[in-house]
PDB file of C-alpha atoms and ligand atoms in Angstrom:
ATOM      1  CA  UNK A   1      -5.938 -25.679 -10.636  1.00 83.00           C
ATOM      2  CA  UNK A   2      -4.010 -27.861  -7.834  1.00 91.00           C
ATOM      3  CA  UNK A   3      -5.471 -29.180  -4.768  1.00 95.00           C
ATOM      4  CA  UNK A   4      -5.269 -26.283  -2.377  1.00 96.00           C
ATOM      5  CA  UNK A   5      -4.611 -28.664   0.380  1.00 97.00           C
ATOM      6  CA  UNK A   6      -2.627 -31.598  -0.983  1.00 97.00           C
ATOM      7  CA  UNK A   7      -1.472 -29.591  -4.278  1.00 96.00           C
ATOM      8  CA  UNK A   8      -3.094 -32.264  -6.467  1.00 96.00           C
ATOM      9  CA  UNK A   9      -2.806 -31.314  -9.738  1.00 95.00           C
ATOM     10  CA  UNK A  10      -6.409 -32.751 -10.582  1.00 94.00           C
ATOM     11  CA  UNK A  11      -9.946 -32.320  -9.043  1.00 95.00           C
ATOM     12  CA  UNK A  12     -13.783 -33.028 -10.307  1.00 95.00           C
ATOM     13  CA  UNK A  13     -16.417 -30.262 -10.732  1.00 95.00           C
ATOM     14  CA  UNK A  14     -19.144 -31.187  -8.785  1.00 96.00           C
ATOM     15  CA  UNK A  15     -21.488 -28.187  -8.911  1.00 96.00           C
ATOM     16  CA  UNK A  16     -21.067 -24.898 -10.549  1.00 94.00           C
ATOM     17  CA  UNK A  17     -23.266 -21.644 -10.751  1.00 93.00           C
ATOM     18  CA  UNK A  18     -23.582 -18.002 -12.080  1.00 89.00           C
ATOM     19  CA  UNK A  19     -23.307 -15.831  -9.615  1.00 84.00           C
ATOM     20  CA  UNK A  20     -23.188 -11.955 -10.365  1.00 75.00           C
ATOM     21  CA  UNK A  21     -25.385 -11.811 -12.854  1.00 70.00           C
ATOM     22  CA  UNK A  22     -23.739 -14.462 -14.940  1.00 72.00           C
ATOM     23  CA  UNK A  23     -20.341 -12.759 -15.396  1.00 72.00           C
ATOM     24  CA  UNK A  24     -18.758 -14.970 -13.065  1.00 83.00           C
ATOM     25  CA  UNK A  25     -18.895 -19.146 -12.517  1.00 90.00           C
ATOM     26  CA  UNK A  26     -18.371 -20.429  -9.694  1.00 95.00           C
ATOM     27  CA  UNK A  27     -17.482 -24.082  -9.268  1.00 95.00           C
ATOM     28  CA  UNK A  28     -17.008 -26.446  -6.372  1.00 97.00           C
ATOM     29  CA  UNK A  29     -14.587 -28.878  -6.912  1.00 97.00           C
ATOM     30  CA  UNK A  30     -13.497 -32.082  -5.045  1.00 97.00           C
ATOM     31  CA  UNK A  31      -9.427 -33.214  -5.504  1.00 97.00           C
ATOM     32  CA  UNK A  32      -9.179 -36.426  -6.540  1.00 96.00           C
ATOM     33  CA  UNK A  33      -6.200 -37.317  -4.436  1.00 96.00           C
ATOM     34  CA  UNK A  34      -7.306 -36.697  -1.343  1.00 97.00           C
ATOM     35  CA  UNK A  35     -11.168 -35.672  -2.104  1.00 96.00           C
ATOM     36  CA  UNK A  36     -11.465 -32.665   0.071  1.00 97.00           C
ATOM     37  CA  UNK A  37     -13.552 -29.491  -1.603  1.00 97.00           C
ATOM     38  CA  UNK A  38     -13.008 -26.187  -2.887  1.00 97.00           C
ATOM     39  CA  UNK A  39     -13.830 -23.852  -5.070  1.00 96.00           C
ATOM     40  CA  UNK A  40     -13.222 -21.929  -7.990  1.00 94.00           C
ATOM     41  CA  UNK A  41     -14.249 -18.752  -9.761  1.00 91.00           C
ATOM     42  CA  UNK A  42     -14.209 -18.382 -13.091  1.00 88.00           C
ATOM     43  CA  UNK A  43     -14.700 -14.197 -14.812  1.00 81.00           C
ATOM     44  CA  UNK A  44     -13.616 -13.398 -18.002  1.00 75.00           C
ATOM     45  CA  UNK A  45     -11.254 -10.645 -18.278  1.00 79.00           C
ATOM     46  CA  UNK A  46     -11.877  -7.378 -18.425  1.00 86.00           C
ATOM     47  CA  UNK A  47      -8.471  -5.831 -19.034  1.00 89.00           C
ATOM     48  CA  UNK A  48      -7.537  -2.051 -19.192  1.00 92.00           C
ATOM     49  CA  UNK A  49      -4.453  -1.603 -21.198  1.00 92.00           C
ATOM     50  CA  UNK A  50      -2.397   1.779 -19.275  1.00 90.00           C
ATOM     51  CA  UNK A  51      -0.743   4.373 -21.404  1.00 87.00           C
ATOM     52  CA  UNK A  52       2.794   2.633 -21.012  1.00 92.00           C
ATOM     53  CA  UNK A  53       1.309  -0.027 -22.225  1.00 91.00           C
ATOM     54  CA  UNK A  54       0.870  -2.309 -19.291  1.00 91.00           C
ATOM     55  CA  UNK A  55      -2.242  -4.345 -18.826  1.00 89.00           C
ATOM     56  CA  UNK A  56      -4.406  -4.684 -15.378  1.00 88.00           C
ATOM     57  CA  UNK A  57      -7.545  -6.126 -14.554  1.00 85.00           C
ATOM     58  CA  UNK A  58     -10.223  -3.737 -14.815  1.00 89.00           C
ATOM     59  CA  UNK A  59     -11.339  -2.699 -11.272  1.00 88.00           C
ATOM     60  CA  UNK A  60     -14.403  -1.181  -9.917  1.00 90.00           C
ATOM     61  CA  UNK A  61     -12.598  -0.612  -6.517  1.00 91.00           C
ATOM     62  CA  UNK A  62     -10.265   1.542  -8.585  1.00 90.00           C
ATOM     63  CA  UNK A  63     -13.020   3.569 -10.283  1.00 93.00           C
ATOM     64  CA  UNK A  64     -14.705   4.008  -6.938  1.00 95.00           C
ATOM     65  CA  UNK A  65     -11.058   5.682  -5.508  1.00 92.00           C
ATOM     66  CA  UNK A  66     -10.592   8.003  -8.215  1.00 90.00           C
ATOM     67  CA  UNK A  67     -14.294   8.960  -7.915  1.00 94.00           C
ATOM     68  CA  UNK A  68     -14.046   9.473  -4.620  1.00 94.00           C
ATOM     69  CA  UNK A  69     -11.346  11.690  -4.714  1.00 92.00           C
ATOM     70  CA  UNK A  70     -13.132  14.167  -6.984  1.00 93.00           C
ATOM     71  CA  UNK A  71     -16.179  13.840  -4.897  1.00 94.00           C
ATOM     72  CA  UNK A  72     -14.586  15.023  -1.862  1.00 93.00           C
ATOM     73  CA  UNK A  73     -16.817  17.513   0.828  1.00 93.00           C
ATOM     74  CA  UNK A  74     -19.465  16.514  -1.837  1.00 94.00           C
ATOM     75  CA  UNK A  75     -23.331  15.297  -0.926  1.00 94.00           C
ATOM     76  CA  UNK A  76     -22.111  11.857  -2.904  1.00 93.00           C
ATOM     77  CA  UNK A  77     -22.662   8.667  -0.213  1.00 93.00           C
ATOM     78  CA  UNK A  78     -20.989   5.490  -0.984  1.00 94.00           C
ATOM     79  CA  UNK A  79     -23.667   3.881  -2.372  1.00 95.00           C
ATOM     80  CA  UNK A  80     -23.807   6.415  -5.077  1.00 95.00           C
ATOM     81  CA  UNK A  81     -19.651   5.780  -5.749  1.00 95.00           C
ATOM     82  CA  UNK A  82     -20.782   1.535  -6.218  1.00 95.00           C
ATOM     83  CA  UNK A  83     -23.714   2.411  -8.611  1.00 95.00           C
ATOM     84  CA  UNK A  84     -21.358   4.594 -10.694  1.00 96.00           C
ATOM     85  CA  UNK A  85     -18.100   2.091 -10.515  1.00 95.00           C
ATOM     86  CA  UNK A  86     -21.149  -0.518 -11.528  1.00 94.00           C
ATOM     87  CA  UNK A  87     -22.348   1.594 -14.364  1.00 94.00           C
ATOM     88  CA  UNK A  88     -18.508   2.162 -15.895  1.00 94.00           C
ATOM     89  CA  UNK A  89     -18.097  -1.437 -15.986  1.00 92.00           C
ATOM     90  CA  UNK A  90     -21.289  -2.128 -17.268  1.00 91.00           C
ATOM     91  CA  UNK A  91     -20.800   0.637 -19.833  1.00 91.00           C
ATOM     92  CA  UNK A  92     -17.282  -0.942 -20.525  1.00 91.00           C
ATOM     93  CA  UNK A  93     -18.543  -4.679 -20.923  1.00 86.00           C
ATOM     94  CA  UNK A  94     -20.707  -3.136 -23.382  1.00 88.00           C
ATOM     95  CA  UNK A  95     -18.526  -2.242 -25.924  1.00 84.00           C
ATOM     96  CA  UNK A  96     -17.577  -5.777 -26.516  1.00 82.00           C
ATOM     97  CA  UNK A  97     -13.661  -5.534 -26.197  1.00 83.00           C
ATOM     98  CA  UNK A  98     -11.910  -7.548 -23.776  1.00 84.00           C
ATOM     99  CA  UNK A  99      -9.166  -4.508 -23.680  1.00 90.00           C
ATOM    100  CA  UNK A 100     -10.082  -1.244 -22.902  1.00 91.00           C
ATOM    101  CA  UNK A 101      -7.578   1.425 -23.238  1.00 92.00           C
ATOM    102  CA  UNK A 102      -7.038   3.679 -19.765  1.00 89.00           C
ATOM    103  CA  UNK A 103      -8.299   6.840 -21.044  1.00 88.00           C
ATOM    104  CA  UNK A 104     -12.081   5.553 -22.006  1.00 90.00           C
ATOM    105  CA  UNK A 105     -12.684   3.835 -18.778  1.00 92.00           C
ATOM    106  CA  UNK A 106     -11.718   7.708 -18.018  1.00 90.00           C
ATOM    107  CA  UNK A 107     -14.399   8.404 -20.551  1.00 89.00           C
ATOM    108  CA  UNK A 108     -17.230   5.972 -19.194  1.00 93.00           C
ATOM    109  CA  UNK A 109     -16.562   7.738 -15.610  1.00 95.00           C
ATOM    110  CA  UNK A 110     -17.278  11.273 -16.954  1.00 92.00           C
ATOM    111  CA  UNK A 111     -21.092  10.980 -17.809  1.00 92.00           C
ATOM    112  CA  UNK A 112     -22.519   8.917 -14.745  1.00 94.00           C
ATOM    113  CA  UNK A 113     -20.212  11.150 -12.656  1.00 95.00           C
ATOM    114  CA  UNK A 114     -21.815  14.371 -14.123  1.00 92.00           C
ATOM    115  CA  UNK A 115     -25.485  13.105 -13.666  1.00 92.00           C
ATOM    116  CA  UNK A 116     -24.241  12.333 -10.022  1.00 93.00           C
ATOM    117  CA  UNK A 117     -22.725  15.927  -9.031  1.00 94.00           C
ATOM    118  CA  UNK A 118     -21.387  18.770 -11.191  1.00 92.00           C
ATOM    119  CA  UNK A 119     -18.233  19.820  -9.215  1.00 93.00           C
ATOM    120  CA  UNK A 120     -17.213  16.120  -8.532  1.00 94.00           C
ATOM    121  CA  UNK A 121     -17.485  16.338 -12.253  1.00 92.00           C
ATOM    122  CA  UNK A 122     -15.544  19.306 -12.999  1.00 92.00           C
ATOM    123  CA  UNK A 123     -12.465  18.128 -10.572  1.00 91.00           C
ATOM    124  CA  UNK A 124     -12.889  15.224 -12.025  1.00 91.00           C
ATOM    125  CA  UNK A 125     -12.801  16.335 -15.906  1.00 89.00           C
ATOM    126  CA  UNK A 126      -9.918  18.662 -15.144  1.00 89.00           C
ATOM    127  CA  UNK A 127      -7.581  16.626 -14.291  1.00 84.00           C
ATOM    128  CA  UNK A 128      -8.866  13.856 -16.983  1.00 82.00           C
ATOM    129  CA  UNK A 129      -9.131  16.078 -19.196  1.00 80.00           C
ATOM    130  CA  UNK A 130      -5.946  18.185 -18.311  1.00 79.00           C
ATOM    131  CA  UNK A 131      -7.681  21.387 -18.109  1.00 81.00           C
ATOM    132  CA  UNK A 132      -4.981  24.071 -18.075  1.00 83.00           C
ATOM    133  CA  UNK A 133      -6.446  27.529 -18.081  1.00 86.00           C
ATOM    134  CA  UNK A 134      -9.390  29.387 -16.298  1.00 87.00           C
ATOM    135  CA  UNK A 135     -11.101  29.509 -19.874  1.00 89.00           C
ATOM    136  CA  UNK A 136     -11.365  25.402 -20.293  1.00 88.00           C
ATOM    137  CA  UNK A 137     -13.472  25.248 -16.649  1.00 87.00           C
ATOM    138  CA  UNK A 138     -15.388  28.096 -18.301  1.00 88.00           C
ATOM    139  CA  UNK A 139     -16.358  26.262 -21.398  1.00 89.00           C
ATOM    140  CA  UNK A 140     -16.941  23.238 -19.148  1.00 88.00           C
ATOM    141  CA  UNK A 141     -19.347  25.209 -17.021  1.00 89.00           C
ATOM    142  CA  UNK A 142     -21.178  26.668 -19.659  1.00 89.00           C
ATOM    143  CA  UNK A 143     -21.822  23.146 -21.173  1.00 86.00           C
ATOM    144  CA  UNK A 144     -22.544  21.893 -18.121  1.00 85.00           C
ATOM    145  CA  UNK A 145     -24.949  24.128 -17.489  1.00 86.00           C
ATOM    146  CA  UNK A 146     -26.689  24.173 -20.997  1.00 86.00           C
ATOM    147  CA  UNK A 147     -27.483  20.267 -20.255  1.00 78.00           C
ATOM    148  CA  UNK A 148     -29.026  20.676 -16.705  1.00 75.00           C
ATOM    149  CA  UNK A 149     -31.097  23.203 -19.037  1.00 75.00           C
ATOM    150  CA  UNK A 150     -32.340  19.946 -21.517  1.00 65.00           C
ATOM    151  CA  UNK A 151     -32.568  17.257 -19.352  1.00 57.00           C
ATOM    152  CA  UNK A 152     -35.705  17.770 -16.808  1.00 52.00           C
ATOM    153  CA  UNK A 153     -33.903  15.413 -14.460  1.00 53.00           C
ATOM    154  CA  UNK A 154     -30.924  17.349 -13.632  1.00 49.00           C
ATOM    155  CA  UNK A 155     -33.769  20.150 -13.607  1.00 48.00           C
ATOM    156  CA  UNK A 156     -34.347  19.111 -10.029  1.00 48.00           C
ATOM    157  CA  UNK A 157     -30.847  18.422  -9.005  1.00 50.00           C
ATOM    158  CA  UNK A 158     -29.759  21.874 -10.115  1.00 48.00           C
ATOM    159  CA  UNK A 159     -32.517  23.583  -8.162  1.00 49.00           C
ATOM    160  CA  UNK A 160     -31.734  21.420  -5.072  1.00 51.00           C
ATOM    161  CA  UNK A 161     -27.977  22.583  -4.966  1.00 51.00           C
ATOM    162  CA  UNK A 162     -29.034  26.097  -5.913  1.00 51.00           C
ATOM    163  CA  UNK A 163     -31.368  26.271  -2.837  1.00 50.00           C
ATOM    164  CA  UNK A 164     -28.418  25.016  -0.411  1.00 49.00           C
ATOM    165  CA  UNK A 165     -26.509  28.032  -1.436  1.00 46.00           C
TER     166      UNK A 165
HETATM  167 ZN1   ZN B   1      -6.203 -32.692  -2.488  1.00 90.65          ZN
END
């Protein structure tokens, strides 16, 4: 890394920390030319390999706008969007690959996002999931549905958007 002043192609680490959580080092350097500081931060790489085959850097920022598209006229407040974004990538990291093809980070989105708000869901799944008839929303209702039914928590979630109707 040079110098960012003096383009020094050498520099000393003189501290250097975890900060989120230990999935990122951050180091403060000094250049040895001309000994003014700076710093660096070091993440390993979390890349999400695209359908044509192209590689990016996974993003939470682009979780949270794809979300946020779904979620739309929705009762879902930005904090909620971060807390999801942070649960994909947590969800991601878990699996233990460095590459992650497009479609499961598409995946990891679908379950916090149906905890979170059933039609943000459903927009969300049919275009994922290329829904293409009246009958695949229907089957995606009905499962949706049979879940709030098992899990007590979504219990209280369905009730509260059945008494704002
Ligand atoms: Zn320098």
């Amino acid at each position: 890394m040079r110098c960012p002043f003096c383009r020094h192609p050498d520099s000393r680490v003189v501290d250097s920390r975890e900060v989120e959580e230990g999935q990122a080092i951050r180091r403060r350097r000094s250049c040895s030319q001309c000994s003014r500081r700076f710093t660096t931060v070091e993440e390993a790489v979390l890349a999400v390999v695209k359908r044509s085959g192209v590689t990016e850097p996974f993003s939470r920022d682009k979780v949270v706008t794809g979300v946020r598209r779904a979620c739309q006229g929705r009762p879902v407040d930005e904090d909620a969007l971060q807390q999801l974004a942070q649960r994909v990538e947590e969800s991601i990291r878990s699996t233990g690959c460095a590459e992650i093809p497009s479609h499961e980070v598409g995946l990891a989105i679908l379950g916090p996002l149906r905890d979170l708000d059933g039609v943000a869901y459903l927009r969300f799944a049919s275009v994922y999931r290329s829904f293409s008839s009246v009958e695949d929303f229907e089957k995606e209702i009905a499962e949706l549905k049979r879940a709030e039914e098992v899990s007590p928590n979504d219990l209280g979630a369905a009730q509260e958007s059945a008494a704002e109707r």
